[in-house]
GROMACS .gro file of C-alpha atoms in nm:
model
  207
    1UNK     CA    1  12.354   5.598   7.456
    2UNK     CA    2  12.541   5.802   7.704
    3UNK     CA    3  12.702   6.028   7.369
    4UNK     CA    4  12.373   6.008   7.221
    5UNK     CA    5  12.211   6.166   7.546
    6UNK     CA    6  12.471   6.476   7.498
    7UNK     CA    7  12.417   6.477   7.157
    8UNK     CA    8  12.086   6.579   7.151
    9UNK     CA    9  12.056   6.773   7.480
   10UNK     CA   10  12.376   6.953   7.324
   11UNK     CA   11  12.181   7.011   6.957
   12UNK     CA   12  11.856   7.153   7.138
   13UNK     CA   13  12.058   7.390   7.407
   14UNK     CA   14  12.219   7.531   7.088
   15UNK     CA   15  11.938   7.562   6.916
   16UNK     CA   16  11.706   7.931   6.848
   17UNK     CA   17  11.673   7.909   7.255
   18UNK     CA   18  12.027   7.993   7.353
   19UNK     CA   19  11.951   8.302   7.146
   20UNK     CA   20  11.896   8.615   7.305
   21UNK     CA   21  11.460   8.663   7.334
   22UNK     CA   22  11.208   8.954   7.483
   23UNK     CA   23  11.031   8.805   7.774
   24UNK     CA   24  10.659   9.036   7.837
   25UNK     CA   25  10.573   9.000   8.198
   26UNK     CA   26  10.205   9.168   8.094
   27UNK     CA   27   9.992   9.303   8.461
   28UNK     CA   28   9.716   9.155   8.337
   29UNK     CA   29   9.829   8.768   8.169
   30UNK     CA   30  10.115   8.641   8.284
   31UNK     CA   31  10.003   8.799   8.610
   32UNK     CA   32   9.677   8.715   8.631
   33UNK     CA   33   9.575   9.075   8.737
   34UNK     CA   34   9.322   9.130   8.463
   35UNK     CA   35   9.163   9.451   8.635
   36UNK     CA   36   9.579   9.564   8.775
   37UNK     CA   37   9.604   9.697   9.103
   38UNK     CA   38   9.475   9.992   9.316
   39UNK     CA   39   9.717  10.121   9.591
   40UNK     CA   40   9.417  10.361   9.886
   41UNK     CA   41   9.521  10.580  10.173
   42UNK     CA   42   9.774  10.796  10.257
   43UNK     CA   43  10.070  10.589  10.211
   44UNK     CA   44   9.984  10.199  10.035
   45UNK     CA   45  10.203   9.909   9.948
   46UNK     CA   46  10.146   9.624   9.655
   47UNK     CA   47  10.422   9.370   9.598
   48UNK     CA   48  10.391   9.184   9.300
   49UNK     CA   49  10.609   8.823   9.219
   50UNK     CA   50  10.737   8.703   8.921
   51UNK     CA   51  10.977   8.495   8.787
   52UNK     CA   52  11.257   8.434   8.519
   53UNK     CA   53  11.352   8.190   8.318
   54UNK     CA   54  11.609   8.049   8.589
   55UNK     CA   55  11.971   7.970   8.501
   56UNK     CA   56  11.964   8.251   8.182
   57UNK     CA   57  12.151   8.596   8.208
   58UNK     CA   58  11.947   8.883   8.161
   59UNK     CA   59  12.093   9.140   7.923
   60UNK     CA   60  11.800   9.394   7.974
   61UNK     CA   61  11.510   9.502   8.174
   62UNK     CA   62  11.225   9.806   8.122
   63UNK     CA   63  10.905   9.852   8.342
   64UNK     CA   64  10.632  10.018   8.159
   65UNK     CA   65  10.352  10.137   8.383
   66UNK     CA   66  10.008  10.302   8.305
   67UNK     CA   67   9.876  10.500   8.635
   68UNK     CA   68   9.573  10.643   8.686
   69UNK     CA   69   9.552  10.876   8.986
   70UNK     CA   70   9.278  11.005   9.168
   71UNK     CA   71   9.130  11.327   9.060
   72UNK     CA   72   9.234  11.633   9.358
   73UNK     CA   73   9.588  11.526   9.449
   74UNK     CA   74   9.816  11.748   9.571
   75UNK     CA   75  10.151  11.802   9.563
   76UNK     CA   76  10.362  11.592   9.794
   77UNK     CA   77  10.200  11.247   9.569
   78UNK     CA   78  10.485  11.055   9.438
   79UNK     CA   79  10.454  10.692   9.284
   80UNK     CA   80  10.725  10.463   9.324
   81UNK     CA   81  10.874  10.121   9.184
   82UNK     CA   82  11.089   9.886   9.329
   83UNK     CA   83  11.276   9.525   9.173
   84UNK     CA   84  11.348   9.350   9.466
   85UNK     CA   85  11.406   9.632   9.668
   86UNK     CA   86  11.682   9.798   9.352
   87UNK     CA   87  11.432  10.148   9.346
   88UNK     CA   88  11.395  10.162   8.949
   89UNK     CA   89  11.178  10.499   8.884
   90UNK     CA   90  10.916  10.760   9.091
   91UNK     CA   91  10.657  10.997   8.972
   92UNK     CA   92  10.450  11.263   9.107
   93UNK     CA   93  10.059  11.222   9.133
   94UNK     CA   94   9.970  11.594   9.125
   95UNK     CA   95  10.125  11.654   8.739
   96UNK     CA   96  10.210  11.503   8.403
   97UNK     CA   97   9.876  11.359   8.347
   98UNK     CA   98   9.757  11.313   7.988
   99UNK     CA   99   9.504  11.397   7.865
  100UNK     CA  100   9.349  11.028   7.904
  101UNK     CA  101   9.374  11.078   8.272
  102UNK     CA  102   9.709  10.858   8.297
  103UNK     CA  103  10.058  10.861   8.360
  104UNK     CA  104  10.352  10.650   8.209
  105UNK     CA  105  10.622  10.581   8.423
  106UNK     CA  106  10.900  10.424   8.157
  107UNK     CA  107  11.192  10.345   8.321
  108UNK     CA  108  11.547  10.069   8.297
  109UNK     CA  109  11.519   9.782   8.577
  110UNK     CA  110  11.891   9.729   8.698
  111UNK     CA  111  11.962   9.353   8.545
  112UNK     CA  112  12.261   9.266   8.874
  113UNK     CA  113  11.880   9.332   9.070
  114UNK     CA  114  11.720   9.075   8.897
  115UNK     CA  115  11.682   8.693   9.038
  116UNK     CA  116  11.488   8.411   8.938
  117UNK     CA  117  11.225   8.514   9.184
  118UNK     CA  118  11.162   8.847   9.224
  119UNK     CA  119  10.908   9.112   9.399
  120UNK     CA  120  10.779   9.428   9.198
  121UNK     CA  121  10.732   9.726   9.444
  122UNK     CA  122  10.465   9.985   9.399
  123UNK     CA  123  10.428  10.252   9.624
  124UNK     CA  124  10.211  10.545   9.650
  125UNK     CA  125  10.179  10.804   9.908
  126UNK     CA  126   9.873  11.003   9.868
  127UNK     CA  127   9.775  11.324   9.968
  128UNK     CA  128   9.425  11.592   9.907
  129UNK     CA  129   9.446  11.830  10.243
  130UNK     CA  130   9.725  12.072  10.212
  131UNK     CA  131   9.819  11.979  10.611
  132UNK     CA  132   9.883  11.566  10.516
  133UNK     CA  133   9.577  11.434  10.734
  134UNK     CA  134   9.402  11.250  10.521
  135UNK     CA  135   9.189  10.965  10.727
  136UNK     CA  136   9.302  10.621  10.587
  137UNK     CA  137   9.043  10.499  10.477
  138UNK     CA  138   8.979  10.843  10.290
  139UNK     CA  139   8.841  10.698   9.938
  140UNK     CA  140   8.913  10.971   9.763
  141UNK     CA  141   9.361  10.860   9.764
  142UNK     CA  142   9.387  10.656   9.524
  143UNK     CA  143   9.562  10.568   9.197
  144UNK     CA  144   9.454  10.266   9.005
  145UNK     CA  145   9.798  10.037   8.794
  146UNK     CA  146   9.667   9.938   8.488
  147UNK     CA  147   9.654   9.552   8.383
  148UNK     CA  148   9.840   9.612   8.091
  149UNK     CA  149  10.104   9.724   8.287
  150UNK     CA  150  10.414   9.543   8.204
  151UNK     CA  151  10.749   9.435   8.192
  152UNK     CA  152  11.030   9.312   7.976
  153UNK     CA  153  11.303   9.140   7.952
  154UNK     CA  154  11.599   9.032   7.733
  155UNK     CA  155  11.723   8.719   7.815
  156UNK     CA  156  12.045   8.585   7.666
  157UNK     CA  157  12.203   8.260   7.772
  158UNK     CA  158  12.200   8.030   8.037
  159UNK     CA  159  12.487   8.135   8.250
  160UNK     CA  160  12.618   7.783   8.310
  161UNK     CA  161  12.663   7.464   8.082
  162UNK     CA  162  12.297   7.218   8.092
  163UNK     CA  163  12.405   6.928   8.121
  164UNK     CA  164  12.185   6.586   7.995
  165UNK     CA  165  12.073   6.466   8.306
  166UNK     CA  166  11.848   6.836   8.401
  167UNK     CA  167  11.676   6.791   8.103
  168UNK     CA  168  11.337   6.882   8.027
  169UNK     CA  169  11.517   7.123   8.346
  170UNK     CA  170  11.577   7.365   8.218
  171UNK     CA  171  11.416   7.320   7.843
  172UNK     CA  172  11.086   7.291   8.085
  173UNK     CA  173  11.139   7.543   8.284
  174UNK     CA  174  10.849   7.606   8.545
  175UNK     CA  175  10.991   8.003   8.588
  176UNK     CA  176  10.918   8.057   8.218
  177UNK     CA  177  10.559   8.234   8.139
  178UNK     CA  178  10.642   8.118   7.757
  179UNK     CA  179  10.537   7.781   7.590
  180UNK     CA  180  10.855   7.519   7.597
  181UNK     CA  181  10.950   7.522   7.223
  182UNK     CA  182  11.175   7.199   7.230
  183UNK     CA  183  11.321   7.048   6.938
  184UNK     CA  184  11.546   6.739   6.883
  185UNK     CA  185  11.717   6.723   6.619
  186UNK     CA  186  11.836   6.296   6.493
  187UNK     CA  187  12.225   6.301   6.251
  188UNK     CA  188  12.115   6.142   5.902
  189UNK     CA  189  12.274   5.791   6.082
  190UNK     CA  190  12.060   5.684   6.332
  191UNK     CA  191  11.904   5.456   6.399
  192UNK     CA  192  11.595   5.269   6.595
  193UNK     CA  193  11.769   5.363   6.937
  194UNK     CA  194  11.795   5.702   6.836
  195UNK     CA  195  11.428   5.728   6.782
  196UNK     CA  196  11.313   5.534   7.122
  197UNK     CA  197  11.549   5.799   7.300
  198UNK     CA  198  11.419   6.047   7.086
  199UNK     CA  199  11.080   5.943   7.192
  200UNK     CA  200  11.167   5.887   7.571
  201UNK     CA  201  11.293   6.285   7.551
  202UNK     CA  202  10.960   6.383   7.396
  203UNK     CA  203  10.749   6.210   7.660
  204UNK     CA  204  10.930   6.418   7.975
  205UNK     CA  205  10.911   6.719   7.829
  206UNK     CA  206  10.497   6.797   7.799
  207UNK     CA  207  10.484   6.587   8.134
   0.00000   0.00000   0.00000
C-alpha cells in the first residue's frame, strides 16, 4: 500500500502541473479589489498582500499597472512600486499620460524578492502647488490604480521533492489562486485496493 501511495503521488507530481505555467494575480479578481486602489494626499502608501504557490520556483515575474492620475499634478509627483521592500519601478505622474489620461507601468519583478507570502507596495507623492505645501486632505491630490492591473508569474518546479505524507498539500495548495487540478493514474494491473486508495486520496483533495 505504501509503495502504491508513492506511485500515485509521484505520478501526479510528475504531470503537467510541475511544468512551468503562468499565474496571473489581478487586483479585481484574485485580490478582491473590484474598483482598484486610490492613493490620496501628498504622500500615500498602500500595501496589497498576495501569495504564490507554496514551495514552487518562480522563473520570472512581471507587474502591469494602469494608473489614472488627477489633473494638474506638477513636477515632483511620482509613483513607485516595490515588492517586499525591493524597488521595482518609478514613474512620473506629471507627464507620460496617454490620450485616455492613463499611465501604463510595466516592469519585471526580481524573482529573488518573492516568497510564499508577499506584499505589493504602492506609494505616491503628489503635488499641485509649486511650493509643495499642500493640505493632507486636499481632494485634488489622488492617483487611481485600475482593478485590471495585474502581476504575472512563471511558475516552475517544486523546490523540494514532495512526499506522499504531504498530501493533499502541495497539490491542494491554499496559497495558489487557481483551481486545483489533481489527476490520478492507475497502473494496467490495478486491483480493488488501488481503486479504494485513489478514491480515498480524491476525497482528501476536495475537503
